[in-house]
mmCIF file of N, CA, C and O in Angstrom:
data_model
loop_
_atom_site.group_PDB
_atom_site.id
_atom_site.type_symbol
_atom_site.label_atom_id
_atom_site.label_comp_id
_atom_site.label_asym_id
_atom_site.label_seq_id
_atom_site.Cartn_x
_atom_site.Cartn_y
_atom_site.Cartn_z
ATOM 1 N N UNK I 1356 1.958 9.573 -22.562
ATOM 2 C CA UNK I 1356 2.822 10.209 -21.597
ATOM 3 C C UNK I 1356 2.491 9.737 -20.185
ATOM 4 O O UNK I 1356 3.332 9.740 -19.286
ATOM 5 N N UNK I 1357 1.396 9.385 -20.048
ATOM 6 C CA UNK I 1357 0.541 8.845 -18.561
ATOM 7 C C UNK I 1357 1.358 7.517 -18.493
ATOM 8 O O UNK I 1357 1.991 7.514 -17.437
ATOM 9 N N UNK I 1358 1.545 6.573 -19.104
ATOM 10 C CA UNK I 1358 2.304 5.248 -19.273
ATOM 11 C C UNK I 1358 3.905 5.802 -18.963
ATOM 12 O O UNK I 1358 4.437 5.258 -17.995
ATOM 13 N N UNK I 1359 4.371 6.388 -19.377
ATOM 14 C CA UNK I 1359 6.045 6.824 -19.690
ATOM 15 C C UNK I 1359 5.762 7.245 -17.852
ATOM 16 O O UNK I 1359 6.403 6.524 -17.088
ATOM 17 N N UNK I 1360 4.964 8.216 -17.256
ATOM 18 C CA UNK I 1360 5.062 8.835 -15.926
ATOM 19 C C UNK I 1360 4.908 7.793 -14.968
ATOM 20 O O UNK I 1360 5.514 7.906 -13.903
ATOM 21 N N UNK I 1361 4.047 6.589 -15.221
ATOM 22 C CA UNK I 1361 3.860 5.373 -14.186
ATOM 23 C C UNK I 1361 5.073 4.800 -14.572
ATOM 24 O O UNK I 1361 5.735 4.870 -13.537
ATOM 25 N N UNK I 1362 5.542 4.448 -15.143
ATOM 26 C CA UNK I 1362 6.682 3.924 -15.443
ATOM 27 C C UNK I 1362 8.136 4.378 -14.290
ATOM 28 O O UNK I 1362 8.781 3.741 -13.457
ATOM 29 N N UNK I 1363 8.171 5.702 -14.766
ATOM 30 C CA UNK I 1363 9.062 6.793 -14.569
ATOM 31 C C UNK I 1363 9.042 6.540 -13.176
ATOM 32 O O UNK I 1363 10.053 6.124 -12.609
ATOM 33 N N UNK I 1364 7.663 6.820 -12.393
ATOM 34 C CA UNK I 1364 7.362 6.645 -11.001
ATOM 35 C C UNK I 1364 8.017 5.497 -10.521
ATOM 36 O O UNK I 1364 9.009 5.704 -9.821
ATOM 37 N N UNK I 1365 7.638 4.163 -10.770
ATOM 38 C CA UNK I 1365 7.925 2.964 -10.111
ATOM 39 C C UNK I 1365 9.256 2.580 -10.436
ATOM 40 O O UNK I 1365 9.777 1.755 -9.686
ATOM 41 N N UNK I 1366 9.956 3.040 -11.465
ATOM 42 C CA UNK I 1366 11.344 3.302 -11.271
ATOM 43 C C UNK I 1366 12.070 4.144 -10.076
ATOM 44 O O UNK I 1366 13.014 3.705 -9.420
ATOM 45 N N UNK I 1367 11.410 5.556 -9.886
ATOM 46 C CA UNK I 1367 12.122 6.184 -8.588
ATOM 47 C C UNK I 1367 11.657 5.673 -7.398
ATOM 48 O O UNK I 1367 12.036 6.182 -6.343
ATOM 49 N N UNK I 1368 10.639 4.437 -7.409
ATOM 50 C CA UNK I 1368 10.354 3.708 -6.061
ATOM 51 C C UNK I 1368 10.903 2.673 -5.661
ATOM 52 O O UNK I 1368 10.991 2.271 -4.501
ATOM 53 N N UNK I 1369 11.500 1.954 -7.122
ATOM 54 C CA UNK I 1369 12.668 1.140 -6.775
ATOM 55 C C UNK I 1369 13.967 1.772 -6.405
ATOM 56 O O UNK I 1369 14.587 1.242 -5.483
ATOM 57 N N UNK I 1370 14.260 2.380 -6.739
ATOM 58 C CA UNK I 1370 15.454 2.922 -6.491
ATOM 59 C C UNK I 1370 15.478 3.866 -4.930
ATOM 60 O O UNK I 1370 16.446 3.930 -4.173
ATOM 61 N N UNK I 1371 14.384 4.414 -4.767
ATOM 62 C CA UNK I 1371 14.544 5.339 -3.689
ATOM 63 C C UNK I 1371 14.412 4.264 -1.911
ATOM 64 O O UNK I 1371 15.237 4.107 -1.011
ATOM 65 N N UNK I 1372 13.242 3.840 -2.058
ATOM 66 C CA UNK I 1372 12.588 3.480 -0.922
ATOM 67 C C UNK I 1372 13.332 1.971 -0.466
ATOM 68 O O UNK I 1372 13.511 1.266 -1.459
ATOM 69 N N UNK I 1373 13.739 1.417 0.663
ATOM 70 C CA UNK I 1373 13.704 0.584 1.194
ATOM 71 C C UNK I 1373 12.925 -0.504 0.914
ATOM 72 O O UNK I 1373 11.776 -0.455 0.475
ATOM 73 N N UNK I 1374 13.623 -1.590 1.198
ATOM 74 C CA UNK I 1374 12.424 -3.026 1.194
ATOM 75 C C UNK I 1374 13.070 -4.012 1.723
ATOM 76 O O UNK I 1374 14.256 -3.879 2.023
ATOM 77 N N UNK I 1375 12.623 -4.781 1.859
ATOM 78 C CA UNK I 1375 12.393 -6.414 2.718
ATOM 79 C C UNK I 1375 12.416 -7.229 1.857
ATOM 80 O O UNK I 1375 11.581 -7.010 0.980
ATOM 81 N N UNK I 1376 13.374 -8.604 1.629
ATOM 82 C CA UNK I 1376 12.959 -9.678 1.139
ATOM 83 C C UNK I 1376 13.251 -10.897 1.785
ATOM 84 O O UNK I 1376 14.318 -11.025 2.386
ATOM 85 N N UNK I 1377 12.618 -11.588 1.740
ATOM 86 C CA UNK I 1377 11.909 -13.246 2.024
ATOM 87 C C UNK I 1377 12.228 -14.475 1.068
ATOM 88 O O UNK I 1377 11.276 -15.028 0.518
ATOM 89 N N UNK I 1378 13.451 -14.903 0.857
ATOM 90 C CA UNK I 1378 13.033 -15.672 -0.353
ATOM 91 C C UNK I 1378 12.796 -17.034 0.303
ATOM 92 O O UNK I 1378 13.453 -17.376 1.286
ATOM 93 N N UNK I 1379 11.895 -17.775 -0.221
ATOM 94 C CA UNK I 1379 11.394 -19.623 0.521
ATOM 95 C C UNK I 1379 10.531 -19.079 1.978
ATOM 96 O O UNK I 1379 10.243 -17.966 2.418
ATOM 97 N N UNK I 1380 10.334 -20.287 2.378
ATOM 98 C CA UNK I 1380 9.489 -20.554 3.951
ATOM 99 C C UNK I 1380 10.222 -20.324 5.121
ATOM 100 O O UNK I 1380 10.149 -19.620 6.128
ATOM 101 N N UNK I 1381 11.101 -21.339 4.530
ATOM 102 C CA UNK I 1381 12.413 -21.751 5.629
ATOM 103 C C UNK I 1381 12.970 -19.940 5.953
ATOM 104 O O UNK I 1381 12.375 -19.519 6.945
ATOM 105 N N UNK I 1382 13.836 -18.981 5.402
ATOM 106 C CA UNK I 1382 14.722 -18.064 5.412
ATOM 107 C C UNK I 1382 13.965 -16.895 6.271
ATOM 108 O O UNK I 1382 12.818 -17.115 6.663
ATOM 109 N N UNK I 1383 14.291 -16.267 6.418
ATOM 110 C CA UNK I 1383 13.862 -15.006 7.879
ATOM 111 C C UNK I 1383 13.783 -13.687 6.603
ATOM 112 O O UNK I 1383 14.530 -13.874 5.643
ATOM 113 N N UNK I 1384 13.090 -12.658 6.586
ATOM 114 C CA UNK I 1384 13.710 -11.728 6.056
ATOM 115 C C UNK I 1384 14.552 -10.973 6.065
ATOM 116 O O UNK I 1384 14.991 -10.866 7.210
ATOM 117 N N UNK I 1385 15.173 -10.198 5.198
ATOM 118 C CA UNK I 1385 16.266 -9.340 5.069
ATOM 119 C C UNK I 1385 15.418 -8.249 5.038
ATOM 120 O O UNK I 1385 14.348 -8.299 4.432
ATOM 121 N N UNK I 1386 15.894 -7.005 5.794
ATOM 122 C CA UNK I 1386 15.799 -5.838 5.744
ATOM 123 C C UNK I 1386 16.700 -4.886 4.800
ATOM 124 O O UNK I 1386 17.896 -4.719 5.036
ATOM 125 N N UNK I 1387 16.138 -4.369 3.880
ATOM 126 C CA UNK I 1387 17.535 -3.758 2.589
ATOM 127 C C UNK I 1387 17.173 -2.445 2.519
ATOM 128 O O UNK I 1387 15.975 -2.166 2.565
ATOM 129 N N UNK I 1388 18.186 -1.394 2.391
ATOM 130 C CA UNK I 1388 18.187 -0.267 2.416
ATOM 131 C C UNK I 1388 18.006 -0.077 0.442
ATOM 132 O O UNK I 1388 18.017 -0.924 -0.451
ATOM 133 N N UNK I 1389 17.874 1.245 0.421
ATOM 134 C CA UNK I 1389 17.238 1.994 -0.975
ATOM 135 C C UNK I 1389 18.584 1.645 -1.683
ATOM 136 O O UNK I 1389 19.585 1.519 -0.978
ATOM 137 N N UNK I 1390 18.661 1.495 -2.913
ATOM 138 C CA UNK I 1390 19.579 1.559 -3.847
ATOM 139 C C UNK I 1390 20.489 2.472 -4.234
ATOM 140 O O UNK I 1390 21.643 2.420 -4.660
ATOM 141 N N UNK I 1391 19.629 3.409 -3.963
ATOM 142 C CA UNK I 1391 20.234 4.676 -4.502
ATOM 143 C C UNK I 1391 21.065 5.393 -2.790
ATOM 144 O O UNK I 1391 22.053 6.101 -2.595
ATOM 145 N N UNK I 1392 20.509 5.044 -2.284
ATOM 146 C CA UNK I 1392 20.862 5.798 -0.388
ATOM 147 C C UNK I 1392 21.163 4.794 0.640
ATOM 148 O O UNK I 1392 20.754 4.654 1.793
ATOM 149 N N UNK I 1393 22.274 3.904 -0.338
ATOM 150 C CA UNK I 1393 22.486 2.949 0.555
ATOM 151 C C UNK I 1393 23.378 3.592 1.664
ATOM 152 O O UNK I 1393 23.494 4.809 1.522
ATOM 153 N N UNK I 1394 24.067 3.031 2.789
ATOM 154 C CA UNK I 1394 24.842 3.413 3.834
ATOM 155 C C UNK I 1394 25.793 4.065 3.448
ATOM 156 O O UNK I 1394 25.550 5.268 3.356
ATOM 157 N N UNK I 1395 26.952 3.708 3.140
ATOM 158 C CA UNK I 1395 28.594 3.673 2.947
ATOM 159 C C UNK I 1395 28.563 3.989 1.278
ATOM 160 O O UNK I 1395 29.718 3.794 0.900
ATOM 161 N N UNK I 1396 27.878 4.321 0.334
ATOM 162 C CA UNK I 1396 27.611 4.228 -0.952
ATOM 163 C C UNK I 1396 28.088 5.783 -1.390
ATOM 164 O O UNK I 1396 28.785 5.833 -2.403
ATOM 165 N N UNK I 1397 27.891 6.588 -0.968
ATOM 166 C CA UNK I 1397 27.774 8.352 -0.756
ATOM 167 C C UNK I 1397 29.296 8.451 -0.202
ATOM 168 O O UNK I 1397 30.085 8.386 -1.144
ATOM 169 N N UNK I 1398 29.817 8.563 0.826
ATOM 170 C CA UNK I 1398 31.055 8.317 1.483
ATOM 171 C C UNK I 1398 32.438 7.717 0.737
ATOM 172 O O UNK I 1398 33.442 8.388 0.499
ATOM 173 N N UNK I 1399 32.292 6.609 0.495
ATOM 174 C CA UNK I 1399 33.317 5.720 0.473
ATOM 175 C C UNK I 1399 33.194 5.294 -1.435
ATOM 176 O O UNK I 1399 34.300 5.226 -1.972
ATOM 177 N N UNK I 1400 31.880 5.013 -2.441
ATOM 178 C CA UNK I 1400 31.837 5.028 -3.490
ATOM 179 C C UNK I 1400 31.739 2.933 -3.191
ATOM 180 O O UNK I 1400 32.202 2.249 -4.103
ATOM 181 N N UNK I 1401 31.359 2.462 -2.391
ATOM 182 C CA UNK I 1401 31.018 1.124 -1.922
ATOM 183 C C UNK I 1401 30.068 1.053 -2.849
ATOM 184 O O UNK I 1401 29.352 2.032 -3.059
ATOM 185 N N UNK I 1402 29.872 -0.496 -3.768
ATOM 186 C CA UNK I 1402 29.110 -0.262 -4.663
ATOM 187 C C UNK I 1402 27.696 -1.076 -3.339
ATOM 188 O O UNK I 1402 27.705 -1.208 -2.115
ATOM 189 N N UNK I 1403 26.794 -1.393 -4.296
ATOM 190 C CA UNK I 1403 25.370 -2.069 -3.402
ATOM 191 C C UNK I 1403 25.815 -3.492 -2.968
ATOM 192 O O UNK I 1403 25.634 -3.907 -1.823
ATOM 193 N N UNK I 1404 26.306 -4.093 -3.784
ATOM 194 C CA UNK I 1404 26.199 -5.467 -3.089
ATOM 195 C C UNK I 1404 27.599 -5.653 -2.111
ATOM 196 O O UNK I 1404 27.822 -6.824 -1.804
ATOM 197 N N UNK I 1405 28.326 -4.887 -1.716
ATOM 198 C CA UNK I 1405 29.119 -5.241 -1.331
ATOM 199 C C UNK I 1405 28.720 -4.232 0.477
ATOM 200 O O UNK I 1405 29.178 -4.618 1.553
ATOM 201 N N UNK I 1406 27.874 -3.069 0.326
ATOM 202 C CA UNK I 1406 27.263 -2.890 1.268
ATOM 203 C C UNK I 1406 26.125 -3.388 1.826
ATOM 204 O O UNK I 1406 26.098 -3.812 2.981
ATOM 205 N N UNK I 1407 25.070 -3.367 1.012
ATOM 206 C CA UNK I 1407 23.917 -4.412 1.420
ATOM 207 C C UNK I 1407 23.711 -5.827 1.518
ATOM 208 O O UNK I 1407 22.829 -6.481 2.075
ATOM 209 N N UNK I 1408 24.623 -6.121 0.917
ATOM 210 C CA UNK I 1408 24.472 -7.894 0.728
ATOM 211 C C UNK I 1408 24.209 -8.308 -0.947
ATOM 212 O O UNK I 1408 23.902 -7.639 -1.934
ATOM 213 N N UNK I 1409 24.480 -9.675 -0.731
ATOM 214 C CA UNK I 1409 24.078 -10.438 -2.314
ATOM 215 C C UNK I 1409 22.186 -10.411 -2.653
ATOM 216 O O UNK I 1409 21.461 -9.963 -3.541
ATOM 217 N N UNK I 1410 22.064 -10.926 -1.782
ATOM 218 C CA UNK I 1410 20.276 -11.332 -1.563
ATOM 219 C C UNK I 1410 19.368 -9.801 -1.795
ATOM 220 O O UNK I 1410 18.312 -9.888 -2.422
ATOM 221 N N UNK I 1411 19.844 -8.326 -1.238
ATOM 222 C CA UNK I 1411 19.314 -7.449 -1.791
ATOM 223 C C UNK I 1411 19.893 -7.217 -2.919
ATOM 224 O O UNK I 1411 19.198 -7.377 -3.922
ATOM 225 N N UNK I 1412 21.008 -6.871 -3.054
ATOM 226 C CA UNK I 1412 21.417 -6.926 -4.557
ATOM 227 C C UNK I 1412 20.737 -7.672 -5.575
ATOM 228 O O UNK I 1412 20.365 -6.917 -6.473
ATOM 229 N N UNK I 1413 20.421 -8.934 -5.781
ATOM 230 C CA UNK I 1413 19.804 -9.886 -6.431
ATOM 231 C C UNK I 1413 18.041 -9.594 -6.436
ATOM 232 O O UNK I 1413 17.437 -9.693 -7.505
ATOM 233 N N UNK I 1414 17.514 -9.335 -5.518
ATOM 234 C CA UNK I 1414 16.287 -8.571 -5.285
ATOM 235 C C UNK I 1414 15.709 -7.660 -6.445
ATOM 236 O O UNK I 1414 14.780 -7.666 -7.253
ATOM 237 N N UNK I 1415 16.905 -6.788 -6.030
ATOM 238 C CA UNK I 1415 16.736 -5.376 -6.851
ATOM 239 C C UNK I 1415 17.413 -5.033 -8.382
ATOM 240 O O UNK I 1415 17.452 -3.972 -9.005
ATOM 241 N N UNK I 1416 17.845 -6.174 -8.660
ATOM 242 C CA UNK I 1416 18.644 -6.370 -9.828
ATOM 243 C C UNK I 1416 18.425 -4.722 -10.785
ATOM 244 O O UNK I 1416 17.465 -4.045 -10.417
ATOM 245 N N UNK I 1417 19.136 -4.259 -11.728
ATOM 246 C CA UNK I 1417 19.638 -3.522 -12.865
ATOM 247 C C UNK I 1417 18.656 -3.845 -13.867
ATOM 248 O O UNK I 1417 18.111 -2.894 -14.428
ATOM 249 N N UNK I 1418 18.332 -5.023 -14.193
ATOM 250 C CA UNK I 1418 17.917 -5.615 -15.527
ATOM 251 C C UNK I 1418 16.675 -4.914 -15.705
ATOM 252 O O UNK I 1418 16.554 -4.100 -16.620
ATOM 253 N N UNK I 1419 15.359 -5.271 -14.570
ATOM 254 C CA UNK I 1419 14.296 -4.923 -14.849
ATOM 255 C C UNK I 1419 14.125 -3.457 -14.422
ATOM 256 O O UNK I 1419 13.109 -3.046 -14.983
ATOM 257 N N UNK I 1420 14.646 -2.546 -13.716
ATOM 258 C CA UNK I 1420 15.009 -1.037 -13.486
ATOM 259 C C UNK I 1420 15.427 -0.930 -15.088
ATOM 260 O O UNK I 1420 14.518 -0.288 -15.613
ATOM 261 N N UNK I 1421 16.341 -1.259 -16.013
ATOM 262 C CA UNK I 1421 16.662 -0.347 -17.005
ATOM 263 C C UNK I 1421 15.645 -0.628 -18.319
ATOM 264 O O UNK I 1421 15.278 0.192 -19.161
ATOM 265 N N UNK I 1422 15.275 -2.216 -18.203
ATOM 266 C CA UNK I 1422 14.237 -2.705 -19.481
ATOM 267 C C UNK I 1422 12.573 -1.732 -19.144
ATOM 268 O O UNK I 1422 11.860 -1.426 -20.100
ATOM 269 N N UNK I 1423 12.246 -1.427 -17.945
ATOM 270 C CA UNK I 1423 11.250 -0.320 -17.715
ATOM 271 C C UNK I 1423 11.463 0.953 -18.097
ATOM 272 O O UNK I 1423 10.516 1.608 -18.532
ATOM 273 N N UNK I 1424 13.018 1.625 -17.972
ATOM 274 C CA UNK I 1424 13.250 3.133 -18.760
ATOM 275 C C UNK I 1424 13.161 3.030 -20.269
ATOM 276 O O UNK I 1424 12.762 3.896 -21.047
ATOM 277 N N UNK I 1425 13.548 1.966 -20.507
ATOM 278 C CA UNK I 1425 14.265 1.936 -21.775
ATOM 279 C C UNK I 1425 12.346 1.535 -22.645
ATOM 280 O O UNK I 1425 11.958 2.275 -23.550
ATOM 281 N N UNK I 1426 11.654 0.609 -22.266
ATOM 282 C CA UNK I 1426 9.842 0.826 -22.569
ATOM 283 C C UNK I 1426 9.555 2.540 -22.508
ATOM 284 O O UNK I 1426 9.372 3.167 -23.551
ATOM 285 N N UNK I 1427 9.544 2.991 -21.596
ATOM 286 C CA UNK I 1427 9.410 4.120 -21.138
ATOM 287 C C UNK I 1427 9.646 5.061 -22.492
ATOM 288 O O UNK I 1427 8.692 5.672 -22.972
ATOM 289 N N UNK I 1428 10.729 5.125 -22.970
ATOM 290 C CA UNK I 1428 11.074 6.200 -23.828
ATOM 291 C C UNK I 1428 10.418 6.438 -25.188
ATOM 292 O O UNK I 1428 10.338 7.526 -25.758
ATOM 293 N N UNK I 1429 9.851 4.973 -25.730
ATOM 294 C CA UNK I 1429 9.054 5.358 -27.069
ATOM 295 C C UNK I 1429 7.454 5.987 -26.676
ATOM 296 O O UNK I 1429 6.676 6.507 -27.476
ATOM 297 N N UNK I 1430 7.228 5.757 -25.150
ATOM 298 C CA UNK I 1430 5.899 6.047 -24.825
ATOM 299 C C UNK I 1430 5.770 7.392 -24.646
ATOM 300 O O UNK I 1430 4.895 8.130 -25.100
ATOM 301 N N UNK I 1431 7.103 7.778 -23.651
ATOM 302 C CA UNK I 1431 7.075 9.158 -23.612
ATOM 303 C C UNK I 1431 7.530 10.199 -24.690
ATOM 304 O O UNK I 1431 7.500 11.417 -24.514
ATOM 305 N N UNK I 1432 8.017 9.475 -25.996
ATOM 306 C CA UNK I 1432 8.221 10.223 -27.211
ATOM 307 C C UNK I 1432 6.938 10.306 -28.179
ATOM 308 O O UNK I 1432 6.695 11.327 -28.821
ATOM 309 N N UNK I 1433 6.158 9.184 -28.232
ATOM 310 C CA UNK I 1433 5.343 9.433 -28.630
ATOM 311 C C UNK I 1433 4.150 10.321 -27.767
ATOM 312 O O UNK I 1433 3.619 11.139 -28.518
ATOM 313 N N UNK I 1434 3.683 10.351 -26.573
ATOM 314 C CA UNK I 1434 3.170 10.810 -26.183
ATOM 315 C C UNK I 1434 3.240 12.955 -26.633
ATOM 316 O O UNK I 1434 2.511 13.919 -26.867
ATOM 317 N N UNK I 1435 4.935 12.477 -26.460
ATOM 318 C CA UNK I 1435 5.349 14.359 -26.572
ATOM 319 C C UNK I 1435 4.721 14.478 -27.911
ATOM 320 O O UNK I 1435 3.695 15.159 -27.903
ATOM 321 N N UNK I 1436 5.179 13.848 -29.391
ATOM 322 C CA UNK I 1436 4.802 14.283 -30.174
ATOM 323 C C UNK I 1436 3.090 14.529 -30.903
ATOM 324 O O UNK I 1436 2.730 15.351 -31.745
ATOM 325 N N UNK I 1437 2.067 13.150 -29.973
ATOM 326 C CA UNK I 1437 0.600 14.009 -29.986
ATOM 327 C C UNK I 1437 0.257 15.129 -29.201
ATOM 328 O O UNK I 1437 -0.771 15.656 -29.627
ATOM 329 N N UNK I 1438 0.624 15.556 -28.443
ATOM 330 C CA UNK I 1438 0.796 16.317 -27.278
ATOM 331 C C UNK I 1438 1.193 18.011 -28.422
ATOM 332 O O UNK I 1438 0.446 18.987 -28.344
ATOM 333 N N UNK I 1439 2.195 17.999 -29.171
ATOM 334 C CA UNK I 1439 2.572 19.208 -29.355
ATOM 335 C C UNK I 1439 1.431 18.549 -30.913
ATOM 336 O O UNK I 1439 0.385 19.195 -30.853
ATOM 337 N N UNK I 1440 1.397 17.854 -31.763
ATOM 338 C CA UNK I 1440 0.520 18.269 -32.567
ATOM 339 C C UNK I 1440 -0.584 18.674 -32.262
ATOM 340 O O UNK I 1440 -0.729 19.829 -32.662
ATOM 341 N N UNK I 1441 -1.603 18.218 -31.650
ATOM 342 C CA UNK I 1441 -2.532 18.591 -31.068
ATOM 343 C C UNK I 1441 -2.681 19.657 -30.445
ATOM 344 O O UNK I 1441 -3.757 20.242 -30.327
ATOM 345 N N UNK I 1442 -1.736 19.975 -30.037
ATOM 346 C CA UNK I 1442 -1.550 21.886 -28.934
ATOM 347 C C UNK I 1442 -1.598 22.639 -30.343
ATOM 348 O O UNK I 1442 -2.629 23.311 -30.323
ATOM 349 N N UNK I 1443 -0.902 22.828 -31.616
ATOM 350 C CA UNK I 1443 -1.088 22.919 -32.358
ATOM 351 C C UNK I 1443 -1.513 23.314 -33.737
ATOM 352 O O UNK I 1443 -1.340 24.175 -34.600
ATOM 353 N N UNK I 1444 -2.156 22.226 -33.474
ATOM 354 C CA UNK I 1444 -3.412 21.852 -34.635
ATOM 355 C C UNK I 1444 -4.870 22.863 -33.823
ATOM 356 O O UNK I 1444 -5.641 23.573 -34.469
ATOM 357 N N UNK I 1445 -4.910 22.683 -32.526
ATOM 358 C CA UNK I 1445 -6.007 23.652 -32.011
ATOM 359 C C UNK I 1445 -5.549 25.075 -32.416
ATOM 360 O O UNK I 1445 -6.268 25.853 -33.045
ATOM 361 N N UNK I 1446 -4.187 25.370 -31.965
ATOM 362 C CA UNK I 1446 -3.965 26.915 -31.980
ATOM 363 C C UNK I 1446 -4.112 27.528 -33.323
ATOM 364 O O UNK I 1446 -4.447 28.710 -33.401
ATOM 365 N N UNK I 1447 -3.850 26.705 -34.559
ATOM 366 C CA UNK I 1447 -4.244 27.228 -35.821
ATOM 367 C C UNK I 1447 -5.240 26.769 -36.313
ATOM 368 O O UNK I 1447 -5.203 26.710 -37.542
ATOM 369 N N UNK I 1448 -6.224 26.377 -35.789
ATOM 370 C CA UNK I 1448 -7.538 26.628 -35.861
ATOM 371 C C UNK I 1448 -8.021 27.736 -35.212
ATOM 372 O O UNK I 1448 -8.518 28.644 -35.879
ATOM 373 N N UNK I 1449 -7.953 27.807 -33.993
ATOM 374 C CA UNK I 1449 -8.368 29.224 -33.581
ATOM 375 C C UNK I 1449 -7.837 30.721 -33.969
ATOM 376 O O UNK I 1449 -8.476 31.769 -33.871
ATOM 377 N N UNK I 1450 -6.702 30.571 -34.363
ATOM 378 C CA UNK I 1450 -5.870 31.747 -35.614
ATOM 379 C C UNK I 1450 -6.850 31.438 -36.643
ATOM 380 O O UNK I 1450 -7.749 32.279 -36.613
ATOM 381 N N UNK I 1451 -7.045 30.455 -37.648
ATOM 382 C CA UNK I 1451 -7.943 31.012 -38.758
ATOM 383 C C UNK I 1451 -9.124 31.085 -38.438
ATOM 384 O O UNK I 1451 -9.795 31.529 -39.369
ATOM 385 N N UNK I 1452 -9.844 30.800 -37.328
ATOM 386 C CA UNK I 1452 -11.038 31.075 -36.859
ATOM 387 C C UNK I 1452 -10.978 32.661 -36.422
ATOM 388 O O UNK I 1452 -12.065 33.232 -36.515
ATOM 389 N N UNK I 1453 -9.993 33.375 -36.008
ATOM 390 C CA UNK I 1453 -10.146 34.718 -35.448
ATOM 391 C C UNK I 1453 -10.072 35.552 -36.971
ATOM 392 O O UNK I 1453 -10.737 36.533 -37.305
ATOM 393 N N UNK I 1454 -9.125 34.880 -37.693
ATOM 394 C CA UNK I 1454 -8.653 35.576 -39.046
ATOM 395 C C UNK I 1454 -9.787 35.720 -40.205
ATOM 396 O O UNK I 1454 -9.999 36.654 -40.978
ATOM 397 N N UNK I 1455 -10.470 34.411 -40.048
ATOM 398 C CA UNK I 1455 -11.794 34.789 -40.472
ATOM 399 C C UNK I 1455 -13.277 35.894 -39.857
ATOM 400 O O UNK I 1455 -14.148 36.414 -40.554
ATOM 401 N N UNK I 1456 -13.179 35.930 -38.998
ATOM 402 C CA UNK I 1456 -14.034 36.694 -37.931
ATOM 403 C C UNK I 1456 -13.165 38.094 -38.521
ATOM 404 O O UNK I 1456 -13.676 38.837 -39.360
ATOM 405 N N UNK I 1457 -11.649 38.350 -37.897
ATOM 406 C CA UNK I 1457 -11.750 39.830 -38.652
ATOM 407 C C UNK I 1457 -12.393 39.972 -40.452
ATOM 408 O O UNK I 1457 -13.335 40.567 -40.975
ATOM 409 N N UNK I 1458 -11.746 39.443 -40.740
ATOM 410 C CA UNK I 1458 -12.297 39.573 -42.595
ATOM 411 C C UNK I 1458 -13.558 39.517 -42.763
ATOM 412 O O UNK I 1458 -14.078 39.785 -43.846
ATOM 413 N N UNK I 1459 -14.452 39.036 -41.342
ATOM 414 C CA UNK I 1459 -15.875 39.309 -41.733
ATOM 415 C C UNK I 1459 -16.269 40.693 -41.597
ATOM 416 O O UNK I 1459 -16.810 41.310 -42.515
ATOM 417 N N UNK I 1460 -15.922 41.345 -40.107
ATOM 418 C CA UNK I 1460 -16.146 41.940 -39.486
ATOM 419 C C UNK I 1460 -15.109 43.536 -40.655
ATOM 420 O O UNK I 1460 -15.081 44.712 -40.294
ATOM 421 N N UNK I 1461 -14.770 43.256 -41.316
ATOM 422 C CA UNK I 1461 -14.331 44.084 -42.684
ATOM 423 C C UNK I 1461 -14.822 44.678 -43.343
ATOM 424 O O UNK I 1461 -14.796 45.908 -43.382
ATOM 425 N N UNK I 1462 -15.762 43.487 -44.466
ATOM 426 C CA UNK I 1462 -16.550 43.686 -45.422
ATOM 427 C C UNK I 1462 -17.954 44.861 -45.208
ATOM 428 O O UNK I 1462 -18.453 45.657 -46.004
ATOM 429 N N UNK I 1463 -18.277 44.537 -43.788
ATOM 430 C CA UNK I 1463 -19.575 45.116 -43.151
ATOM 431 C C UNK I 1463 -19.199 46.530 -43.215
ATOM 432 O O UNK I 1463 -19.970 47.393 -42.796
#
């Protein structure tokens, strides 16, 4: 589940936060607004590249944002399901651990 949450994270950091790109020696950087909070995007329904440009668009591409959720989901499924066996597997141990303790505490 710790893997599925870093995951999870650096997905809402691509998407949320601002960035800069540089591509070559020669080119100046671009200053690019968040993906998700671009300018005119909220307002008008302007998709990203046609408000920010090609070069952030291309930056921030779809591909590797969805191939990280899509990793994400067997980690965080498996994670859930040791997670509840284990929650569990303790709690009925400590039920037949109490259940035994009364039946001792019986006989006497």
């Amino acid at each position: 589940m710790a893997a599925a949450a870093l995951i999870w994270l650096w997905i809402a950091y691509l998407l949320i936060f601002p960035f800069s790109t540089g591509q070559g020696a020669n080119s100046k950087p671009v200053e690019c607004e968040s993906r998700d909070f671009h300018q005119d995007g909220r307002k008008y329904a302007v998709s990203y590249r046609a408000d920010a440009g090609e070069r952030c668009d291309a930056e921030r591409d779809w591909a590797p944002i969805l191939a990280g959720l899509l990793l994400s989901l067997p980690l965080a499924a498996l994670g859930t399901g040791l997670y509840a066996t284990g929650t569990s597997a303790t709690r009925t141990v400590a039920y037949a651990t109490e259940i035994a303790r009364l039946n001792a505490t019986k006989e006497f």
